[in-house]
CSV table of C-alpha atoms in Angstrom, one decimal:
chain,number,residue,atom,x,y,z
A,1,MET,CA,0.0,0.0,0.0
A,2,VAL,CA,2.9,2.4,0.7
A,3,SER,CA,4.5,1.6,-2.6
A,4,ALA,CA,1.1,2.2,-4.4
A,5,ALA,CA,0.7,5.5,-2.7
A,6,GLU,CA,4.2,6.5,-3.6
A,7,SER,CA,3.5,5.7,-7.3
A,8,LEU,CA,0.3,7.7,-7.1
A,9,ARG,CA,2.2,10.7,-5.7
A,10,ALA,CA,4.8,10.4,-8.5
A,11,GLU,CA,2.1,10.2,-11.2
A,12,ILE,CA,0.1,13.1,-9.8
A,13,ASP,CA,3.3,15.2,-9.8
A,14,GLN,CA,3.4,14.9,-13.6
A,15,LEU,CA,0.0,16.5,-14.0
A,16,ASP,CA,-0.4,20.3,-14.4
A,17,PHE,CA,-3.6,21.9,-13.1
A,18,SER,CA,-2.3,25.5,-13.0
A,19,SER,CA,-4.3,26.7,-16.0
A,20,PHE,CA,-7.6,26.2,-14.2
A,21,VAL,CA,-6.9,25.6,-10.5
A,22,PRO,CA,-5.2,28.5,-8.7
A,23,TRP,CA,-4.6,26.6,-5.4
A,24,LEU,CA,-3.7,22.9,-5.0
A,25,TYR,CA,-2.6,20.9,-1.9
A,26,ASN,CA,-1.2,17.4,-2.1
A,27,PRO,CA,-1.1,15.8,1.4
A,28,LEU,CA,0.9,12.9,0.0
A,29,HIS,CA,3.8,15.3,0.1
A,30,TYR,CA,3.5,17.6,3.1
A,31,ALA,CA,1.6,15.0,5.3
A,32,TRP,CA,3.3,12.0,3.9
A,33,ARG,CA,4.7,10.7,7.2
A,34,MET,CA,1.2,10.7,8.7
A,35,HIS,CA,-0.3,9.0,5.6
A,36,GLU,CA,2.5,6.4,5.6
A,37,GLN,CA,1.9,5.7,9.3
A,38,TYR,CA,-1.8,5.2,8.6
A,39,LEU,CA,-1.0,2.7,5.8
A,40,LYS,CA,1.6,0.8,7.7
A,41,ARG,CA,-0.5,0.5,10.9
A,42,TYR,CA,-3.9,-0.2,9.5
A,43,SER,CA,-3.8,-1.7,6.0
A,44,GLN,CA,-4.0,-5.5,6.2
A,45,SER,CA,-3.2,-8.2,3.7
A,46,SER,CA,-6.9,-8.2,2.8
A,47,CYS,CA,-10.1,-6.6,4.0
A,48,ARG,CA,-13.8,-7.4,3.6
A,49,ILE,CA,-15.1,-3.8,3.1
A,50,LEU,CA,-13.3,-0.8,1.5
A,51,PHE,CA,-14.9,2.5,2.2
A,52,LEU,CA,-14.0,5.0,-0.6
A,53,GLY,CA,-14.2,8.8,-0.3
A,54,MET,CA,-13.8,11.4,-3.0
A,55,ASN,CA,-10.9,13.7,-2.1
A,56,PRO,CA,-9.5,15.4,1.1
A,57,GLY,CA,-11.6,18.0,3.0
A,58,PRO,CA,-9.9,21.2,4.2
A,59,TRP,CA,-10.1,20.3,7.9
A,60,GLY,CA,-9.6,16.5,7.5
A,61,MET,CA,-7.2,14.8,5.2
A,62,ALA,CA,-5.8,18.1,4.1
A,63,GLN,CA,-4.6,18.6,7.7
A,64,THR,CA,-3.7,15.1,8.7
A,65,GLY,CA,-3.0,13.1,5.6
A,66,VAL,CA,-5.5,10.5,6.8
A,67,PRO,CA,-8.7,9.9,4.7
A,68,PHE,CA,-11.6,11.7,6.4
A,69,GLY,CA,-8.9,12.6,9.0
A,70,GLU,CA,-10.8,14.7,11.5
A,71,ILE,CA,-8.3,15.8,14.1
A,72,ASP,CA,-9.8,14.3,17.3
A,73,ALA,CA,-10.5,11.0,15.5
A,74,VAL,CA,-6.9,10.8,14.2
A,75,LYS,CA,-5.5,11.6,17.6
A,76,ALA,CA,-7.8,9.8,20.0
A,77,TRP,CA,-9.3,6.8,18.1
A,78,LEU,CA,-6.7,6.1,15.4
A,79,GLN,CA,-3.9,7.1,17.7
A,80,LEU,CA,-1.7,8.4,14.9
A,81,ASP,CA,0.9,11.0,15.5
A,82,ALA,CA,3.4,12.1,12.9
A,83,PRO,CA,4.8,15.5,11.8
A,84,VAL,CA,2.9,17.4,9.1
A,85,GLU,CA,4.7,20.0,7.1
A,86,LYS,CA,3.4,22.9,5.0
A,87,PRO,CA,2.4,22.8,1.3
A,88,ALA,CA,4.7,24.6,-1.1
A,89,ARG,CA,2.0,27.4,-1.5
A,90,GLU,CA,-0.3,27.9,1.4
A,91,HIS,CA,-3.6,29.7,1.0
A,92,PRO,CA,-3.9,32.3,3.8
A,93,LYS,CA,-7.5,31.1,4.4
A,94,ARG,CA,-6.6,27.5,4.5
A,95,PRO,CA,-3.5,27.1,6.7
A,96,ILE,CA,-2.2,23.6,7.4
A,97,ASP,CA,-1.6,23.1,11.1
A,98,GLY,CA,-1.6,19.3,11.2
A,99,LEU,CA,-2.8,17.9,14.5
A,100,SER,CA,-2.7,21.4,16.0
A,101,CYS,CA,-5.6,22.4,13.8
A,102,THR,CA,-8.6,23.6,15.9
A,103,ARG,CA,-11.2,23.1,13.2
A,104,SER,CA,-13.3,20.0,13.0
A,105,GLU,CA,-14.1,18.2,9.7
A,106,VAL,CA,-17.8,17.3,10.2
A,107,SER,CA,-17.7,14.5,7.5
A,108,GLY,CA,-14.8,12.8,9.2
A,109,ARG,CA,-16.2,13.3,12.7
A,110,ARG,CA,-19.4,11.6,11.5
A,111,LEU,CA,-17.7,8.7,9.6
A,112,TRP,CA,-15.1,7.8,12.2
A,113,GLY,CA,-17.7,8.4,14.9
A,114,LEU,CA,-19.9,5.8,13.3
A,115,PHE,CA,-17.1,3.3,13.3
A,116,ALA,CA,-16.1,4.1,16.9
A,117,GLU,CA,-19.7,3.5,17.9
A,118,ARG,CA,-19.8,0.0,16.4
A,119,PHE,CA,-16.2,-1.1,17.1
A,120,SER,CA,-14.5,-0.8,20.5
A,121,THR,CA,-11.1,-0.1,19.0
A,122,ALA,CA,-9.6,1.0,15.7
A,123,ASP,CA,-7.7,-2.3,15.5
A,124,GLU,CA,-11.0,-4.2,15.6
A,125,PHE,CA,-12.5,-2.0,12.9
A,126,PHE,CA,-9.5,-2.5,10.6
A,127,GLU,CA,-9.6,-6.3,10.9
A,128,GLU,CA,-12.2,-6.3,8.2
A,129,HIS,CA,-12.4,-2.6,6.9
A,130,PHE,CA,-10.2,0.0,5.3
A,131,VAL,CA,-10.9,3.7,4.4
A,132,SER,CA,-9.3,5.3,1.4
A,133,ASN,CA,-9.9,8.3,-0.9
A,134,TYR,CA,-10.2,8.2,-4.7
A,135,CYS,CA,-8.2,11.4,-5.3
A,136,PRO,CA,-5.5,12.7,-2.9
A,137,LEU,CA,-5.6,16.3,-4.1
A,138,VAL,CA,-7.3,19.4,-2.6
A,139,PHE,CA,-8.4,21.9,-5.2
A,140,MET,CA,-9.3,25.5,-4.2
A,141,GLU,CA,-10.5,28.6,-5.9
A,142,ASP,CA,-8.9,31.9,-5.1
A,143,SER,CA,-11.6,32.5,-2.5
A,144,ALA,CA,-10.4,29.2,-0.8
A,145,ARG,CA,-13.8,27.6,-1.8
A,146,ASN,CA,-13.4,23.9,-2.3
A,147,LEU,CA,-13.4,22.7,-5.8
A,148,THR,CA,-14.3,19.0,-6.2
A,149,PRO,CA,-12.6,16.8,-8.8
A,150,ASP,CA,-15.9,16.3,-10.8
A,151,LYS,CA,-15.9,20.1,-11.4
A,152,LEU,CA,-12.6,20.1,-13.3
A,153,LYS,CA,-12.6,20.7,-17.0
A,154,ALA,CA,-12.4,17.6,-19.1
A,155,GLU,CA,-8.9,18.2,-20.2
A,156,LEU,CA,-7.7,18.2,-16.6
A,157,ARG,CA,-10.2,15.7,-15.1
A,158,GLN,CA,-9.5,12.9,-17.6
A,159,PRO,CA,-5.7,12.6,-17.0
A,160,LEU,CA,-6.4,12.8,-13.2
A,161,GLU,CA,-9.0,10.0,-13.5
A,162,ALA,CA,-6.6,7.8,-15.4
A,163,VAL,CA,-4.0,8.1,-12.5
A,164,CYS,CA,-6.6,7.7,-9.7
A,165,ASP,CA,-8.3,4.8,-11.5
A,166,ARG,CA,-4.9,3.0,-11.6
A,167,TYR,CA,-4.4,3.6,-7.9
A,168,LEU,CA,-7.9,2.5,-6.9
A,169,GLY,CA,-7.5,-0.7,-9.0
A,170,GLU,CA,-4.1,-1.4,-7.4
A,171,THR,CA,-5.7,-0.8,-3.9
A,172,ILE,CA,-8.5,-3.3,-4.7
A,173,ARG,CA,-6.0,-5.9,-6.0
A,174,ILE,CA,-3.9,-5.5,-2.8
A,175,LEU,CA,-6.7,-5.6,-0.3
A,176,GLN,CA,-9.0,-7.9,-2.2
A,177,PRO,CA,-12.2,-6.5,-0.6
A,178,HIS,CA,-15.6,-8.2,-1.0
A,179,TRP,CA,-17.3,-4.8,-1.0
A,180,VAL,CA,-16.3,-1.3,-2.1
A,181,ILE,CA,-18.7,1.2,-0.5
A,182,GLY,CA,-18.7,4.6,-2.0
A,183,VAL,CA,-19.1,7.4,0.5
A,184,GLY,CA,-21.4,9.3,-1.8
A,185,GLY,CA,-22.3,8.9,-5.4
A,186,PHE,CA,-19.1,10.2,-7.0
A,187,ALA,CA,-17.0,7.6,-5.2
A,188,GLU,CA,-19.5,4.8,-6.0
A,189,ASN,CA,-19.4,5.7,-9.7
A,190,CYS,CA,-15.5,5.7,-9.7
A,191,ALA,CA,-15.5,2.2,-8.0
A,192,ARG,CA,-17.9,0.8,-10.6
A,193,ARG,CA,-15.9,2.2,-13.5
A,194,VAL,CA,-12.6,0.9,-12.2
A,195,ILE,CA,-14.0,-2.6,-11.4
A,196,ASP,CA,-15.6,-2.8,-14.8
A,197,THR,CA,-12.8,-1.4,-16.9
A,198,GLN,CA,-10.0,-3.3,-15.1
A,199,SER,CA,-12.0,-6.5,-14.9
A,200,LEU,CA,-11.7,-6.9,-11.2
A,201,PRO,CA,-13.7,-10.0,-10.2
A,202,ASN,CA,-15.7,-10.8,-7.1
A,203,VAL,CA,-16.1,-7.2,-5.9
A,204,SER,CA,-19.6,-5.8,-5.1
A,205,VAL,CA,-20.2,-2.1,-5.0
A,206,GLY,CA,-22.6,-0.1,-2.8
A,207,ARG,CA,-23.1,3.4,-1.6
A,208,ILE,CA,-23.8,5.2,1.7
A,209,LEU,CA,-25.0,8.7,2.3
A,210,HIS,CA,-22.2,11.2,2.3
A,211,PRO,CA,-21.7,12.7,5.7
A,212,SER,CA,-21.2,16.3,4.5
A,213,PRO,CA,-23.2,18.9,6.4
A,214,ALA,CA,-23.9,20.4,2.9
A,215,SER,CA,-26.4,17.6,2.4
A,216,PRO,CA,-29.7,18.2,4.2
A,217,ALA,CA,-30.3,14.5,4.4
A,218,ALA,CA,-27.0,14.0,6.2
A,219,ASN,CA,-28.0,16.4,8.9
A,220,LYS,CA,-31.0,14.1,9.9
A,221,ASP,CA,-29.6,11.1,11.8
A,222,TRP,CA,-26.8,10.4,9.3
A,223,SER,CA,-25.5,7.5,11.5
A,224,GLY,CA,-28.9,5.8,11.7
A,225,THR,CA,-29.4,6.2,8.0
A,226,VAL,CA,-26.0,4.7,7.1
A,227,LYS,CA,-26.4,1.7,9.5
A,228,ARG,CA,-29.7,0.9,7.8
A,229,GLN,CA,-28.1,1.3,4.3
A,230,LEU,CA,-25.3,-1.1,5.2
A,231,LYS,CA,-27.7,-3.6,6.8
A,232,THR,CA,-29.9,-3.5,3.7
A,233,LEU,CA,-26.9,-4.1,1.5
A,234,GLY,CA,-25.9,-7.1,3.6
A,235,VAL,CA,-22.5,-5.4,4.4
A,236,TRP,CA,-23.2,-5.1,8.2
């Protein structure tokens, strides 16, 4: 998994988004030590369920290098602790403070909170589960507003998808999950495309409601909704 992430980072470095994206963060550089620690500690030789997100949030993985990496969850439940540096260009409205960040990523708090509610320890959760992101990059407009990968122009999005599809395919081949669960529709669609185009057998795909507070549905008992969705799928 570490080798696959290093390859992803190297391929991402060959892409140029400057014509359309004024600000870009890549946590696989400045938060690499934290990301590597997460992979080394929690990725197993196989997993039953792979939860797949879209890309880092500004107060989650952008700060910690951990998918959905809300600060308290990373420190208290995942018990990870590694230095986080600064991106080459730092937006004044989106400083990177690592585990010293005082902001909370709601999506990460909800997701890891659900797992902590069901599993007594992170080690117990990771016996059968893993959490990854499709794309490692944070895209921002000049205003610091988040720009999701699906909003990129086709000439930028397609090369990025080619790289991220290869990484997701490699992740699936390494972990051999029975299920890939998209956290939201974008991640689900990416998983279906990769499994189909790379002819990855014996992998089922499902979706859970994205925990973003921007979604009205997520603000009404998100945890209960997702538990019902996973039970209906037969995943939990």
